[in-house]
XYZ file of C-alpha atoms in Angstrom:
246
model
C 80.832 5.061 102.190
C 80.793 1.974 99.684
C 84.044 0.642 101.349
C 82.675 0.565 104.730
C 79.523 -1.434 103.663
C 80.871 -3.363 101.891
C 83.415 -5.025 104.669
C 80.405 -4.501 106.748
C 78.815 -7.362 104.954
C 81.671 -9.084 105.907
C 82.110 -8.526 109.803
C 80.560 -11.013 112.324
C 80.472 -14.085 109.208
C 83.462 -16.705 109.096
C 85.383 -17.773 105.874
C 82.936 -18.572 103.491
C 83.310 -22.781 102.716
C 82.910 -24.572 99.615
C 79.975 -24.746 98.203
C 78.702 -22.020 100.704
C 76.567 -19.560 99.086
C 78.417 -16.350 99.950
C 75.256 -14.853 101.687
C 74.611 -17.765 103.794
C 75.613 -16.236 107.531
C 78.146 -18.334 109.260
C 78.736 -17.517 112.724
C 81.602 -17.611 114.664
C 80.866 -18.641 118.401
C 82.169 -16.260 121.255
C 83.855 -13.708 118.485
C 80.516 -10.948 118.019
C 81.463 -9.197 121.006
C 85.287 -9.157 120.833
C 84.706 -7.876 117.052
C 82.658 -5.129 118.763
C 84.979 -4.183 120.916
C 87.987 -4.001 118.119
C 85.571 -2.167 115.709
C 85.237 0.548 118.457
C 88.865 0.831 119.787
C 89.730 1.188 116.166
C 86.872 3.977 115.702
C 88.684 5.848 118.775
C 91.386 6.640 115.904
C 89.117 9.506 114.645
C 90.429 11.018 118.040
C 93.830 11.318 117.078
C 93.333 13.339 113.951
C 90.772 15.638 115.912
C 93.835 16.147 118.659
C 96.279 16.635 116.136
C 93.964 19.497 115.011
C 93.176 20.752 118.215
C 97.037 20.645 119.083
C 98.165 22.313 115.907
C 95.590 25.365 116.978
C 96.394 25.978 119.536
C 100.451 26.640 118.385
C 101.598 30.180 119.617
C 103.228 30.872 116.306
C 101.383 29.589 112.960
C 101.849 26.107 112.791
C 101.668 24.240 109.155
C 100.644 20.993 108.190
C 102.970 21.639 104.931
C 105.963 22.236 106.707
C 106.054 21.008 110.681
C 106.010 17.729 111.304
C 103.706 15.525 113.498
C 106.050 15.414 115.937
C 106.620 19.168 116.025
C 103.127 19.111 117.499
C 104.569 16.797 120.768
C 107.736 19.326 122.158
C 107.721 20.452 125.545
C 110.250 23.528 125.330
C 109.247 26.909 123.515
C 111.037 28.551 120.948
C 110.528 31.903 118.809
C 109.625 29.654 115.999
C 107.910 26.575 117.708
C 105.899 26.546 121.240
C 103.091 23.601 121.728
C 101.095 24.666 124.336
C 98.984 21.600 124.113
C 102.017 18.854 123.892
C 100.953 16.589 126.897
C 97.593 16.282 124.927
C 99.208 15.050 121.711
C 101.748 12.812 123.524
C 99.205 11.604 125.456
C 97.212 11.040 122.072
C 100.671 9.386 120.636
C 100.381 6.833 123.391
C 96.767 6.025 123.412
C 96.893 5.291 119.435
C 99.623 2.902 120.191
C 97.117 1.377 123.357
C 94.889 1.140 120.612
C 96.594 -0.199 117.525
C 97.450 -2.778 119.709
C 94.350 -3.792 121.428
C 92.070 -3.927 118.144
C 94.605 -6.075 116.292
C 94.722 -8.708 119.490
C 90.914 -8.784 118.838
C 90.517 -8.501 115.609
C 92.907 -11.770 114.760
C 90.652 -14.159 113.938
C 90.006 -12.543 110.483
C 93.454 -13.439 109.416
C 94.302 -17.391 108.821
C 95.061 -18.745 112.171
C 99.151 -19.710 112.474
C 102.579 -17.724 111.479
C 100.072 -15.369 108.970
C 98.015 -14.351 112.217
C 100.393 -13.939 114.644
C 102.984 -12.287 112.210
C 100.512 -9.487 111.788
C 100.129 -9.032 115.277
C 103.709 -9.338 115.926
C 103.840 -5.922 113.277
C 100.646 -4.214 114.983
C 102.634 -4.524 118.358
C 105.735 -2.980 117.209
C 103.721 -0.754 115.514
C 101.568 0.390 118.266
C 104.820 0.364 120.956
C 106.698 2.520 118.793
C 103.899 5.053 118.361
C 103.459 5.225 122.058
C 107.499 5.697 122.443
C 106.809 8.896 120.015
C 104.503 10.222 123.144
C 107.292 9.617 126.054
C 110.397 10.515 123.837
C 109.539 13.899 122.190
C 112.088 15.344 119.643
C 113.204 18.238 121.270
C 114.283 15.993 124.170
C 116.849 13.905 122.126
C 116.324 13.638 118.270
C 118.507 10.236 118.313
C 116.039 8.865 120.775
C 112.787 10.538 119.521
C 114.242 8.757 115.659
C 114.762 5.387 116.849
C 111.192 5.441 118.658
C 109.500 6.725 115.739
C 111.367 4.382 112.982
C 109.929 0.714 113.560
C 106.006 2.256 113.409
C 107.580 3.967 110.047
C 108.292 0.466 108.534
C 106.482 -2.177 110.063
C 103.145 -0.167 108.558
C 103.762 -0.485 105.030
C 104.705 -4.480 105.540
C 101.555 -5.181 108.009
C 99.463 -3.326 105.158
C 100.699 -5.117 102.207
C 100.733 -8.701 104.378
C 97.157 -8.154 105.047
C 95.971 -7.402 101.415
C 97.603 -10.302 100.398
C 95.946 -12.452 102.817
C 92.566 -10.849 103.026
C 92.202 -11.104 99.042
C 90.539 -14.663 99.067
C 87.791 -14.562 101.650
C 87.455 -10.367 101.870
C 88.176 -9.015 98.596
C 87.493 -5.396 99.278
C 88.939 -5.478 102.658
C 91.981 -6.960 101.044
C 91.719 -3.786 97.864
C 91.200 -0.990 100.878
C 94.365 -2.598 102.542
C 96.261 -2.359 99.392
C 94.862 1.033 98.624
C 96.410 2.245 102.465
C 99.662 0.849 101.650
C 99.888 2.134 98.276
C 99.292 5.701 99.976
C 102.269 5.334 102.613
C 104.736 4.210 100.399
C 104.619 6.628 97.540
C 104.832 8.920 100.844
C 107.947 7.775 101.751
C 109.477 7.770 98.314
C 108.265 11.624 97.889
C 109.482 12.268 102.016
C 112.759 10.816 101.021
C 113.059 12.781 97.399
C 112.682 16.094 100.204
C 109.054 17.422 99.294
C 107.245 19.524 101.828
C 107.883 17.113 105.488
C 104.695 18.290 106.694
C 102.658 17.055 104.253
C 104.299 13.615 103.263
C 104.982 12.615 106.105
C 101.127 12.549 107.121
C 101.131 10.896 104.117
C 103.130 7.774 105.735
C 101.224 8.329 108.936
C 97.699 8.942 107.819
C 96.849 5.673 105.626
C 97.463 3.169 108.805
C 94.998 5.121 110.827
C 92.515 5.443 108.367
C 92.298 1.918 107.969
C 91.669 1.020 110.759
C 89.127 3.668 111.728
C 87.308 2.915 108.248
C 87.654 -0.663 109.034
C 86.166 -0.374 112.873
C 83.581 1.442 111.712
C 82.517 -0.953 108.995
C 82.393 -3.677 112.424
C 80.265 -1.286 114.512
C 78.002 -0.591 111.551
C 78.091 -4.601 110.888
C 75.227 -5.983 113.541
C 73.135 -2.616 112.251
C 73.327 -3.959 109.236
C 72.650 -7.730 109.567
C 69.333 -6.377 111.860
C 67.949 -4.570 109.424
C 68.862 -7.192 107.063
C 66.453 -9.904 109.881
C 63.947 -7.071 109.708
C 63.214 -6.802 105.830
C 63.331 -10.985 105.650
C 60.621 -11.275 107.723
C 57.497 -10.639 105.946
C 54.315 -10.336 107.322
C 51.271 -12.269 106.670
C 49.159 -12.560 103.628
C 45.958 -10.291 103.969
C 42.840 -12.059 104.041
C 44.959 -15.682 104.736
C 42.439 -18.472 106.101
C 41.386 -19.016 109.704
């Protein structure tokens, strides 16, 4: 995938500086590792749509993505027209996303400008990720006033952390900035087309799904990254002339 490359060639390299040619490496001390580590939580995300899938399955009546929503897939009681066997395995799911949303965007700070920019989008991510692990522990059918105001802030505070970040990833990370842009795009005519009442099922994943993509597109481009850069080392290093002098 172009995107991921391309904010590969990005990941483990600080702001470029003036007068820096852009593929001059710059190295940040201490932050390879940590990147690893947020590249793979944010990979884990691929887990939640495969659980979704596995969840909606496994439905004792036919379950649709067009019509039920996400959180159809989390109740706990039975009824003729909706029974989720597997709910503790998509609340659980609900709860580790959050874990996760969180955790990556801790470690994956330093790629936004240090002060109020950085710590406002973690502020979002942690809202974010606490409000999708509320949707695990408060399902619908146990209280729909409840189950709404865990579910709202996530709803919200994705667009904004979205938009915020492809407005400050545009100078130094101009593709990471466009994909960001491209997510947030996504959610938003969601909402407008889940508010105008078109099939729930299907925009509402439509709000849902760009977040999540990001960041697994995004934590795979960082797990890819050293992959890259090695093979990069490997082809630099040419070997010596034949017949060079003794």
């Amino acid at each position: 995938m172009r995107i991921t490359e391309h904010v590969a060639d990005r990941i483990g390299y600080a702001p470029i500086a003036p007068g820096l040619h852009p593929a001059t490496p710059a190295p940040v001390p201490g932050t390879g590792f940590r990147h690893l580590a947020a590249g793979v939580a944010w990979v884990l995300v691929f887990g939640y749509l495969l659980a979704e899938l596995v969840t909606a399955t496994a439905w004792e009546s036919a379950y649709s993505f067009r019509h039920h929503t996400v959180s159809d897939l989390g109740i706990t009681t039975c009824t003729p027209h909706a029974c989720s066997p597997l709910h503790l395995l998509m609340n659980a799911t609900f709860v580790a996303l959050g874990l996760v949303t969180i955790a990556g965007a801790v470690v994956f700070r330093n790629y936004i400008p240090h002060g109020p920019r950085q710590w406002s989008v973690v502020a979002l991510a942690v809202v974010i990720g606490l409000s999708t692990a509320a949707t695990g522990f408060f399902p619908s059918d146990d209280g729909i006033v409840l189950h709404v105001l865990a579910v709202l802030p996530a709803f919200v505070s994705r667009h904004i952390v979205l938009i915020l970040l492809a407005i400050w990833l545009w100078k130094h990370r101009r593709l990471a900035a466009l994909w960001s842009a491209f997510c947030a795009s996504a959610g938003i005519v969601g909402a407008v087309l889940m508010m105008i009442g078109l099939q729930v099922g299907m925009t509402e994943r439509l709000v849902l799904y760009p977040l999540p993509t990001w960041m697994a597109v995004t934590g795979a481009a960082i797990v890819l990254a050293p992959l890259r850069n090695a093979v990069r080392a490997m082809r630099s290093v040419r070997p010596p002339a034949s017949g060079a002098a003794r």
